[in-house]
Short mmCIF file of C-alpha atoms in Angstrom, two decimals:
data_model
loop_
_atom_site.label_atom_id
_atom_site.label_comp_id
_atom_site.label_asym_id
_atom_site.label_seq_id
_atom_site.Cartn_x
_atom_site.Cartn_y
_atom_site.Cartn_z
CA UNK A 1 -0.20 -1.28 -19.56
CA UNK A 2 -1.81 -3.22 -22.38
CA UNK A 3 1.68 -4.53 -23.64
CA UNK A 4 2.59 -5.51 -19.92
CA UNK A 5 -0.86 -7.65 -19.76
CA UNK A 6 -0.82 -8.96 -23.29
CA UNK A 7 2.79 -10.20 -23.77
CA UNK A 8 2.77 -12.47 -20.35
CA UNK A 9 -1.00 -13.63 -21.38
CA UNK A 10 0.40 -14.60 -24.74
CA UNK A 11 3.46 -16.25 -23.30
CA UNK A 12 1.64 -18.09 -20.81
CA UNK A 13 -0.99 -19.32 -23.20
CA UNK A 14 1.44 -20.64 -25.63
CA UNK A 15 3.46 -22.31 -22.78
CA UNK A 16 0.18 -24.27 -21.80
CA UNK A 17 -0.72 -25.08 -25.22
CA UNK A 18 2.63 -26.31 -25.93
CA UNK A 19 2.60 -28.55 -22.97
CA UNK A 20 -0.48 -29.81 -23.86
CA UNK A 21 0.71 -30.52 -27.53
CA UNK A 22 3.47 -32.34 -26.33
CA UNK A 23 1.56 -34.59 -23.97
CA UNK A 24 -0.86 -35.29 -26.72
CA UNK A 25 1.80 -36.11 -29.32
CA UNK A 26 3.72 -38.59 -26.90
CA UNK A 27 0.29 -40.10 -25.97
CA UNK A 28 -1.08 -40.67 -29.37
CA UNK A 29 1.13 -43.35 -30.60
CA UNK A 30 -0.05 -45.74 -27.28
CA UNK A 31 -3.61 -44.56 -27.60
CA UNK A 32 -3.77 -45.79 -31.22
CA UNK A 33 -2.04 -48.90 -30.26
CA UNK A 34 -4.71 -49.39 -27.33
CA UNK A 35 -7.64 -48.80 -29.67
CA UNK A 36 -6.41 -51.29 -32.51
CA UNK A 37 -5.68 -53.96 -29.51
CA UNK A 38 -9.62 -53.64 -28.27
CA UNK A 39 -10.81 -53.91 -31.98
CA UNK A 40 -8.59 -57.02 -32.05
CA UNK A 41 -10.25 -58.29 -28.88
CA UNK A 42 -13.59 -57.70 -30.20
CA UNK A 43 -12.82 -59.84 -33.45
CA UNK A 44 -10.84 -62.48 -31.41
CA UNK A 45 -13.98 -63.07 -29.31
CA UNK A 46 -16.21 -63.85 -32.05
CA UNK A 47 -13.67 -66.05 -34.00
CA UNK A 48 -12.92 -67.75 -30.68
CA UNK A 49 -16.60 -68.72 -30.06
CA UNK A 50 -16.53 -70.09 -33.82
CA UNK A 51 -13.71 -72.16 -33.44
CA UNK A 52 -15.24 -73.63 -30.10
CA UNK A 53 -18.59 -74.58 -32.16
CA UNK A 54 -16.27 -76.32 -34.66
CA UNK A 55 -16.75 -73.54 -37.45
CA UNK A 56 -14.05 -71.66 -39.13
CA UNK A 57 -13.88 -68.13 -38.18
CA UNK A 58 -15.86 -65.59 -40.48
CA UNK A 59 -13.47 -63.20 -41.86
CA UNK A 60 -13.13 -59.65 -40.66
CA UNK A 61 -12.07 -56.58 -42.87
CA UNK A 62 -8.50 -55.64 -41.90
CA UNK A 63 -7.96 -58.19 -39.69
CA UNK A 64 -6.22 -61.28 -39.86
CA UNK A 65 -7.62 -64.42 -38.33
CA UNK A 66 -5.50 -67.91 -37.87
CA UNK A 67 -5.98 -71.01 -35.86
CA UNK A 68 -3.05 -72.47 -34.54
CA UNK A 69 -2.34 -75.16 -31.92
CA UNK A 70 -0.63 -74.13 -28.73
CA UNK A 71 2.82 -74.72 -30.30
CA UNK A 72 2.07 -72.39 -33.23
CA UNK A 73 1.60 -75.00 -35.95
CA UNK A 74 -1.29 -73.72 -38.11
CA UNK A 75 -4.34 -76.03 -38.22
CA UNK A 76 -6.69 -73.75 -40.79
CA UNK A 77 -4.85 -75.22 -43.77
CA UNK A 78 -2.86 -72.17 -43.96
CA UNK A 79 0.97 -71.52 -44.11
CA UNK A 80 3.40 -70.66 -41.21
CA UNK A 81 2.34 -67.42 -39.65
CA UNK A 82 5.31 -65.13 -40.29
CA UNK A 83 6.81 -63.27 -37.34
CA UNK A 84 5.51 -65.34 -34.51
CA UNK A 85 8.47 -67.34 -32.95
CA UNK A 86 8.35 -69.55 -29.92
CA UNK A 87 8.31 -66.40 -27.80
CA UNK A 88 5.69 -64.62 -29.19
CA UNK A 89 3.57 -67.94 -29.22
CA UNK A 90 4.05 -68.29 -25.55
CA UNK A 91 2.92 -64.61 -24.85
CA UNK A 92 -0.26 -65.21 -27.13
CA UNK A 93 -1.11 -68.36 -25.23
CA UNK A 94 -0.50 -66.20 -22.18
CA UNK A 95 -3.18 -63.64 -23.58
CA UNK A 96 -0.51 -60.96 -24.41
CA UNK A 97 -0.58 -58.75 -26.93
CA UNK A 98 2.28 -58.64 -29.18
CA UNK A 99 3.67 -55.82 -31.50
CA UNK A 100 5.94 -57.57 -33.96
CA UNK A 101 7.21 -55.15 -36.63
CA UNK A 102 4.24 -53.59 -38.60
CA UNK A 103 1.79 -55.98 -37.03
CA UNK A 104 -0.14 -56.26 -33.87
CA UNK A 105 -1.26 -59.83 -32.67
CA UNK A 106 -3.65 -60.72 -30.07
CA UNK A 107 -4.20 -64.41 -29.16
CA UNK A 108 -7.07 -66.52 -27.14
CA UNK A 109 -6.88 -70.32 -26.10
CA UNK A 110 -10.09 -71.86 -26.80
CA UNK A 111 -11.19 -75.68 -26.58
CA UNK A 112 -12.31 -77.38 -30.07
CA UNK A 113 -15.29 -79.96 -30.14
CA UNK A 114 -13.06 -82.80 -29.60
CA UNK A 115 -11.37 -81.58 -26.37
CA UNK A 116 -8.22 -80.24 -27.82
CA UNK A 117 -6.94 -76.74 -27.37
CA UNK A 118 -6.74 -74.30 -30.14
CA UNK A 119 -4.86 -70.83 -30.20
CA UNK A 120 -7.12 -68.38 -32.17
CA UNK A 121 -4.83 -65.36 -33.34
CA UNK A 122 -5.77 -61.94 -34.71
CA UNK A 123 -3.38 -59.53 -36.11
CA UNK A 124 -3.52 -56.22 -38.03
CA UNK A 125 -1.02 -54.10 -39.51
CA UNK A 126 0.36 -50.89 -37.82
CA UNK A 127 1.78 -49.03 -41.11
CA UNK A 128 1.81 -45.47 -40.86
CA UNK A 129 1.34 -45.33 -37.33
CA UNK A 130 4.69 -43.53 -36.41
CA UNK A 131 4.18 -41.07 -39.28
CA UNK A 132 0.76 -40.09 -38.08
CA UNK A 133 1.77 -39.59 -34.61
CA UNK A 134 4.63 -37.26 -35.82
CA UNK A 135 2.36 -35.42 -37.96
CA UNK A 136 -0.28 -34.92 -35.26
CA UNK A 137 2.64 -33.57 -33.13
CA UNK A 138 3.66 -30.99 -35.76
CA UNK A 139 -0.10 -30.11 -36.25
CA UNK A 140 -0.50 -29.58 -32.51
CA UNK A 141 2.37 -27.47 -32.45
CA UNK A 142 0.99 -25.09 -35.02
CA UNK A 143 -2.36 -25.17 -33.09
CA UNK A 144 -0.43 -24.00 -29.87
CA UNK A 145 1.45 -21.15 -31.85
CA UNK A 146 -2.03 -19.98 -33.39
CA UNK A 147 -3.63 -20.28 -30.15
CA UNK A 148 -1.10 -17.97 -28.37
CA UNK A 149 -1.21 -15.51 -31.23
CA UNK A 150 -5.08 -15.59 -30.58
CA UNK A 151 -5.00 -15.06 -26.97
CA UNK A 152 -2.63 -11.96 -27.43
CA UNK A 153 -4.94 -10.50 -30.02
CA UNK A 154 -7.94 -11.21 -27.78
CA UNK A 155 -6.08 -10.10 -24.63
CA UNK A 156 -4.84 -6.91 -26.36
CA UNK A 157 -8.50 -5.85 -27.59
CA UNK A 158 -10.13 -6.89 -23.90
CA UNK A 159 -7.31 -4.66 -22.20
CA UNK A 160 -7.70 -1.91 -24.75
CA UNK A 161 -11.46 -1.80 -24.14
CA UNK A 162 -11.30 -1.90 -20.46
CA UNK A 163 -8.51 0.89 -20.38
CA UNK A 164 -10.56 3.12 -22.61
CA UNK A 165 -12.42 4.67 -19.47
CA UNK A 166 -9.17 5.21 -17.84
CA UNK A 167 -8.04 7.08 -20.82
CA UNK A 168 -10.98 8.97 -20.73
CA UNK A 169 -10.45 9.79 -17.19
CA UNK A 170 -6.73 10.55 -18.06
CA UNK A 171 -8.03 13.16 -20.52
CA UNK A 172 -10.29 14.71 -18.01
CA UNK A 173 -7.54 14.94 -15.57
CA UNK A 174 -5.25 16.80 -18.25
CA UNK A 175 -8.31 19.35 -18.75
CA UNK A 176 -9.45 19.56 -15.35
CA UNK A 177 -9.79 23.44 -14.37
CA UNK A 178 -8.34 24.45 -10.95
CA UNK A 179 -10.88 23.91 -8.09
CA UNK A 180 -12.73 21.26 -10.07
CA UNK A 181 -13.23 17.67 -9.43
CA UNK A 182 -13.41 14.53 -11.34
CA UNK A 183 -16.98 13.20 -12.50
CA UNK A 184 -17.41 9.90 -10.31
CA UNK A 185 -18.95 7.26 -12.54
CA UNK A 186 -22.41 5.69 -11.41
CA UNK A 187 -21.10 2.17 -11.31
CA UNK A 188 -19.54 0.92 -8.04
CA UNK A 189 -16.30 -0.46 -9.70
CA UNK A 190 -12.59 0.21 -9.58
CA UNK A 191 -13.18 3.54 -11.69
CA UNK A 192 -15.25 4.96 -9.23
CA UNK A 193 -13.15 4.29 -6.37
CA UNK A 194 -10.11 5.63 -8.30
CA UNK A 195 -12.14 8.92 -9.14
CA UNK A 196 -13.15 9.36 -5.38
CA UNK A 197 -9.62 8.86 -4.29
CA UNK A 198 -8.17 11.13 -7.09
CA UNK A 199 -10.70 13.69 -5.79
CA UNK A 200 -9.68 13.20 -2.19
CA UNK A 201 -6.10 13.86 -3.50
CA UNK A 202 -7.14 16.84 -5.03
CA UNK A 203 -8.79 18.43 -1.96
CA UNK A 204 -5.72 17.55 0.00
CA UNK A 205 -3.37 19.05 -2.22
CA UNK A 206 -5.67 22.23 -2.37
CA UNK A 207 -5.83 22.36 1.14
CA UNK A 208 -2.04 22.25 1.56
CA UNK A 209 -1.50 24.72 -1.02
CA UNK A 210 -4.25 26.82 0.70
CA UNK A 211 -2.36 26.33 4.02
CA UNK A 212 1.08 27.07 2.31
CA UNK A 213 -0.21 30.36 0.74
CA UNK A 214 -1.67 31.46 4.08
CA UNK A 215 1.32 30.40 6.21
CA UNK A 216 3.36 32.50 3.66
CA UNK A 217 1.40 35.38 3.82
CA UNK A 218 1.07 35.40 7.37
CA UNK A 219 4.54 34.89 7.81
CA UNK A 220 5.59 38.03 5.50
CA UNK A 221 2.93 39.88 7.62
CA UNK A 222 4.53 39.16 10.77
CA UNK A 223 8.22 39.61 9.52
CA UNK A 224 7.35 42.86 8.02
CA UNK A 225 6.26 44.38 11.58
CA UNK A 226 9.56 44.08 13.26
CA UNK A 227 11.35 44.94 10.08
CA UNK A 228 9.57 48.06 9.61
CA UNK A 229 9.84 49.00 13.37
CA UNK A 230 13.60 48.49 13.25
CA UNK A 231 14.01 50.78 10.05
CA UNK A 232 11.82 53.45 11.44
CA UNK A 233 13.87 53.61 14.75
CA UNK A 234 17.02 53.41 12.92
CA UNK A 235 16.00 56.27 10.71
CA UNK A 236 14.89 58.27 14.10
CA UNK A 237 18.25 57.42 15.56
CA UNK A 238 20.12 58.70 12.19
CA UNK A 239 17.95 62.05 12.16
CA UNK A 240 18.54 62.83 15.91
CA UNK A 241 22.38 62.61 16.96
CA UNK A 242 21.02 63.18 20.63
CA UNK A 243 23.11 60.37 22.60
CA UNK A 244 20.14 59.66 25.09
CA UNK A 245 17.56 59.50 22.47
CA UNK A 246 20.21 57.17 20.45
CA UNK A 247 20.36 54.94 23.34
CA UNK A 248 16.53 54.72 23.83
CA UNK A 249 16.26 53.95 20.01
CA UNK A 250 19.15 51.15 20.30
CA UNK A 251 17.26 49.59 23.13
CA UNK A 252 13.97 49.65 20.87
CA UNK A 253 15.86 48.37 18.24
CA UNK A 254 17.39 45.42 20.20
CA UNK A 255 13.90 44.66 21.49
CA UNK A 256 12.57 44.44 18.04
CA UNK A 257 15.65 42.31 16.77
CA UNK A 258 15.20 39.83 19.64
CA UNK A 259 11.37 39.34 18.47
CA UNK A 260 12.56 39.19 15.15
CA UNK A 261 15.17 36.50 15.92
CA UNK A 262 12.47 34.59 17.99
CA UNK A 263 9.65 34.73 14.99
CA UNK A 264 12.52 33.58 12.74
CA UNK A 265 13.76 30.55 15.09
CA UNK A 266 9.95 29.59 15.50
CA UNK A 267 9.21 29.77 11.89
CA UNK A 268 12.42 27.55 11.38
CA UNK A 269 11.11 24.91 13.96
CA UNK A 270 7.92 24.67 12.30
CA UNK A 271 9.47 24.30 8.78
CA UNK A 272 11.62 21.30 10.31
CA UNK A 273 8.70 19.99 11.66
CA UNK A 274 6.86 20.24 8.31
CA UNK A 275 9.79 18.44 6.78
CA UNK A 276 9.51 15.47 9.00
CA UNK A 277 12.55 16.13 11.36
CA UNK A 278 12.03 14.41 14.82
CA UNK A 279 14.40 13.82 17.22
CA UNK A 280 14.81 10.58 18.93
CA UNK A 281 12.52 10.06 21.60
CA UNK A 282 13.64 9.31 25.46
CA UNK A 283 12.35 9.31 28.79
CA UNK A 284 11.84 12.95 30.22
CA UNK A 285 11.00 13.72 33.63
CA UNK A 286 8.01 16.20 33.47
CA UNK A 287 8.33 17.46 37.09
CA UNK A 288 11.66 18.77 37.02
CA UNK A 289 11.17 20.21 33.30
CA UNK A 290 8.15 22.15 34.67
CA UNK A 291 9.97 23.70 37.61
CA UNK A 292 12.89 24.32 35.36
CA UNK A 293 10.50 26.14 32.90
CA UNK A 294 9.07 28.27 36.10
CA UNK A 295 12.31 29.25 36.72
CA UNK A 296 13.10 30.33 33.22
CA UNK A 297 10.42 32.96 33.18
CA UNK A 298 11.44 36.50 32.74
CA UNK A 299 11.32 39.04 35.82
CA UNK A 300 8.15 40.75 36.32
CA UNK A 301 5.88 37.58 35.44
CA UNK A 302 3.03 36.70 37.23
CA UNK A 303 3.54 34.48 40.24
CA UNK A 304 3.70 30.74 38.80
CA UNK A 305 4.13 27.52 40.83
CA UNK A 306 4.24 23.95 40.09
CA UNK A 307 1.38 22.35 41.88
CA UNK A 308 2.43 19.73 44.72
CA UNK A 309 3.36 16.59 43.14
CA UNK A 310 4.92 13.66 45.02
CA UNK A 311 7.41 11.30 43.27
CA UNK A 312 8.31 11.88 39.23
CA UNK A 313 6.38 11.39 36.04
CA UNK A 314 8.24 10.11 33.04
CA UNK A 315 6.98 11.17 29.51
CA UNK A 316 8.13 9.29 25.82
CA UNK A 317 9.32 12.76 24.20
CA UNK A 318 12.41 14.43 23.75
CA UNK A 319 13.88 17.44 25.99
CA UNK A 320 13.96 20.16 23.38
CA UNK A 321 10.30 19.34 22.67
CA UNK A 322 9.50 19.30 26.27
CA UNK A 323 11.07 22.53 26.90
CA UNK A 324 9.38 24.06 23.83
CA UNK A 325 6.13 23.01 25.01
CA UNK A 326 6.53 24.09 28.67
CA UNK A 327 8.11 27.54 27.61
CA UNK A 328 5.19 28.33 25.34
CA UNK A 329 2.57 27.14 27.28
CA UNK A 330 3.66 29.13 30.57
CA UNK A 331 4.76 32.43 28.69
CA UNK A 332 1.29 32.47 27.04
CA UNK A 333 -0.33 32.10 30.50
CA UNK A 334 1.77 34.60 32.24
CA UNK A 335 1.02 36.91 28.89
CA UNK A 336 -2.66 36.93 30.00
CA UNK A 337 -2.85 36.13 33.81
CA UNK A 338 -3.78 38.34 36.22
CA UNK A 339 -2.05 37.27 39.08
CA UNK A 340 -0.92 33.62 39.07
CA UNK A 341 -0.20 30.63 36.91
CA UNK A 342 -0.51 27.04 38.34
CA UNK A 343 1.27 24.03 36.59
CA UNK A 344 0.14 20.65 37.38
CA UNK A 345 1.76 17.11 36.49
CA UNK A 346 -0.76 14.36 36.62
CA UNK A 347 0.79 10.69 35.96
CA UNK A 348 -1.61 8.19 34.65
CA UNK A 349 -1.14 4.36 33.89
CA UNK A 350 -0.49 5.05 30.21
CA UNK A 351 0.11 8.50 29.92
CA UNK A 352 1.23 11.65 31.61
CA UNK A 353 -0.78 15.05 31.56
CA UNK A 354 0.83 18.57 32.13
CA UNK A 355 -2.02 21.21 33.12
CA UNK A 356 -1.12 24.99 32.99
CA UNK A 357 -3.97 26.98 34.42
CA UNK A 358 -4.13 30.80 34.77
CA UNK A 359 -6.65 33.41 36.12
CA UNK A 360 -6.90 35.61 32.98
CA UNK A 361 -9.95 36.20 30.75
CA UNK A 362 -9.57 32.83 29.22
CA UNK A 363 -10.22 31.56 25.82
CA UNK A 364 -14.09 31.65 24.54
CA UNK A 365 -15.57 28.59 23.23
CA UNK A 366 -15.63 29.85 19.83
CA UNK A 367 -12.08 30.18 19.48
CA UNK A 368 -10.94 27.11 21.25
CA UNK A 369 -10.76 24.99 18.03
CA UNK A 370 -8.78 27.38 16.12
CA UNK A 371 -6.19 28.67 18.98
CA UNK A 372 -3.91 26.28 17.90
CA UNK A 373 -3.73 27.65 14.32
CA UNK A 374 -0.71 29.17 13.00
CA UNK A 375 -0.72 32.88 13.35
CA UNK A 376 -4.08 32.83 15.01
CA UNK A 377 -4.85 35.22 17.61
CA UNK A 378 -7.87 35.57 19.91
CA UNK A 379 -9.12 39.21 19.28
CA UNK A 380 -11.20 39.56 22.71
CA UNK A 381 -10.47 40.61 26.39
CA UNK A 382 -7.62 37.98 26.31
CA UNK A 383 -5.44 40.04 23.83
CA UNK A 384 -3.50 42.13 25.99
CA UNK A 385 -0.99 43.93 24.28
CA UNK A 386 1.52 40.91 24.02
CA UNK A 387 3.52 41.23 20.95
CA UNK A 388 2.87 37.63 20.12
CA UNK A 389 3.43 36.06 16.93
CA UNK A 390 0.58 33.56 16.92
CA UNK A 391 3.03 30.83 16.38
CA UNK A 392 3.82 29.63 20.01
CA UNK A 393 0.43 27.52 20.63
CA UNK A 394 1.01 26.15 17.09
CA UNK A 395 4.38 25.06 17.85
CA UNK A 396 2.92 23.17 21.18
CA UNK A 397 0.22 21.48 19.04
CA UNK A 398 2.63 20.23 16.29
CA UNK A 399 5.60 19.12 18.88
CA UNK A 400 2.85 17.02 20.90
CA UNK A 401 1.28 15.78 18.01
CA UNK A 402 4.28 14.22 16.51
CA UNK A 403 4.77 12.15 19.63
CA UNK A 404 1.15 10.75 19.29
CA UNK A 405 -0.06 12.96 22.19
CA UNK A 406 -2.72 15.71 22.12
CA UNK A 407 -3.26 19.41 23.62
CA UNK A 408 -6.64 20.84 24.40
CA UNK A 409 -7.63 24.16 26.02
CA UNK A 410 -10.74 24.59 28.16
CA UNK A 411 -11.90 26.60 31.22
CA UNK A 412 -9.60 26.85 34.51
CA UNK A 413 -11.40 26.78 37.90
CA UNK A 414 -9.31 29.97 38.48
CA UNK A 415 -11.54 31.41 35.95
CA UNK A 416 -9.13 31.78 32.96
CA UNK A 417 -7.80 29.27 30.32
CA UNK A 418 -6.64 25.75 31.08
CA UNK A 419 -4.07 24.33 28.75
CA UNK A 420 -3.87 20.36 28.94
CA UNK A 421 -0.91 18.40 27.40
CA UNK A 422 -1.10 14.62 27.21
CA UNK A 423 2.14 12.62 26.59
CA UNK A 424 2.52 8.86 26.39
CA UNK A 425 4.21 7.44 29.51
CA UNK A 426 7.87 6.09 29.11
CA UNK A 427 7.55 2.23 29.45
CA UNK A 428 10.92 1.80 30.48
CA UNK A 429 10.98 3.99 33.48
CA UNK A 430 8.76 3.43 36.27
CA UNK A 431 7.73 6.41 38.89
CA UNK A 432 9.14 6.36 42.20
#
C-alpha cells in the first residue's frame, strides 16, 4: 500500500513543481525587464526635474542619461546616441520604453527654462539577461526534481508510520486463537472501526460455523434413524422368510424409505436456499392455493377447511414456495390438531396474510422463538408421535423470509396454535 501511495504523491509533486518552474522560467525575463524599466523611470524623473530647472542631470550609477531635442539630436554636448533611430525617438517621445539590442531606453519630454522642449532619455544595458533566465529555469527544474524526491521520501515515511498499527493488527490477527477477538484501540479512529468490524465478522463467521456443525450433526442424526430402521427391517425380513411377515416388513421399509426421501428433499431445499437460489416471483392466488393444499392432505387427517373468503388474494411469491409453505403448515397443524384445522386468507392494502389455526395443545411461549429453527422440536404435550424431522417449519420460515415476508406463531382462538404468514401483495394484480 505504501508504494501505491508514495509513487502517485511523488509524481503529482513533481508535476506541480515542474509546472511552477516552467511558469517562473518563462516569466523571469519579462519580470527583470519590468524591474529595470521601473528603475529607469525613477532615474528619469530626477533627471527631468533637473533639466526643467536648467541644470544638467546628475549621473546615476549604471544608467546612461542624455538630453536630446524632440528630433533626437543631442543637446548635452555628447555625440549621437547609438541605436536610437527616428522610430525609437518617436516611441520615447510618446513615453514608451524601447528595448534596442542589449540596451533598454526610456524617455520623457520636459520643458526647458526658455520654453523649448527637451527629450531626456535614460538607458541601461541588459547584457546577460537571457543567460540568467536560462540558468534560473534549469535551477528551478532541479529544485522541482529534488522536491519530488523529498516528497516521495516524506510520504513513504509518513505512510509507513501510519500503517504501523495496521501491521501490528495484522500480526495480531495471524496469531489470534480460535474464539478470541482483536483488542479494540481506545482512540476513536479508523483502526478502532476496523477492529470492531473485524470482530463482528469473526462473530458472524463463528456463528455460521456453529450453525453448520449443528446442522450437519442434526442431519446425520436424522438420516441415521430411517437408515437404521430400514436395515433392521431388512434383517428381520431376511431372517424370517414368512411371506406375511415379509410383506409387513416391506410395508415398513417403504414407509421409512418415504420418510428418508422426504427428509432428503427437505435438506436439498434448504441447501438450495442457503446457496441463494431463488425462483422468479409472480402473482400467486392464495385462496385457490389454500383450497388445493387442503385437498392434498392425506386421508385420516383432521377436518380442515378454508374460512369463508370472498374474492381473491394475490401474493408476490412463487408457486413452489407457496405450496411448500401451505403443505408444511397444514400437515404440522393436522399432526397436532384434535379435531379441526381452519385456514384463513386475509388480504390487506400492501400485504396478504394466511392464518392456520388448530385446536391442539398449542406452542408454549418459551418455545415460540425457536420453533422455526432447523431440527428443533417442542418436547411437551404437543409432541405426539409424529415422526417429524424438525425441518418443515424451518423451510416455511426460510421460504417466506426470502420474499421479504414474515411468519409468526401464537395462540389460536380454538385453543391451539396459530401460524400466521405474511407476504407482500402482488402490485400488478387487483383483487376482485
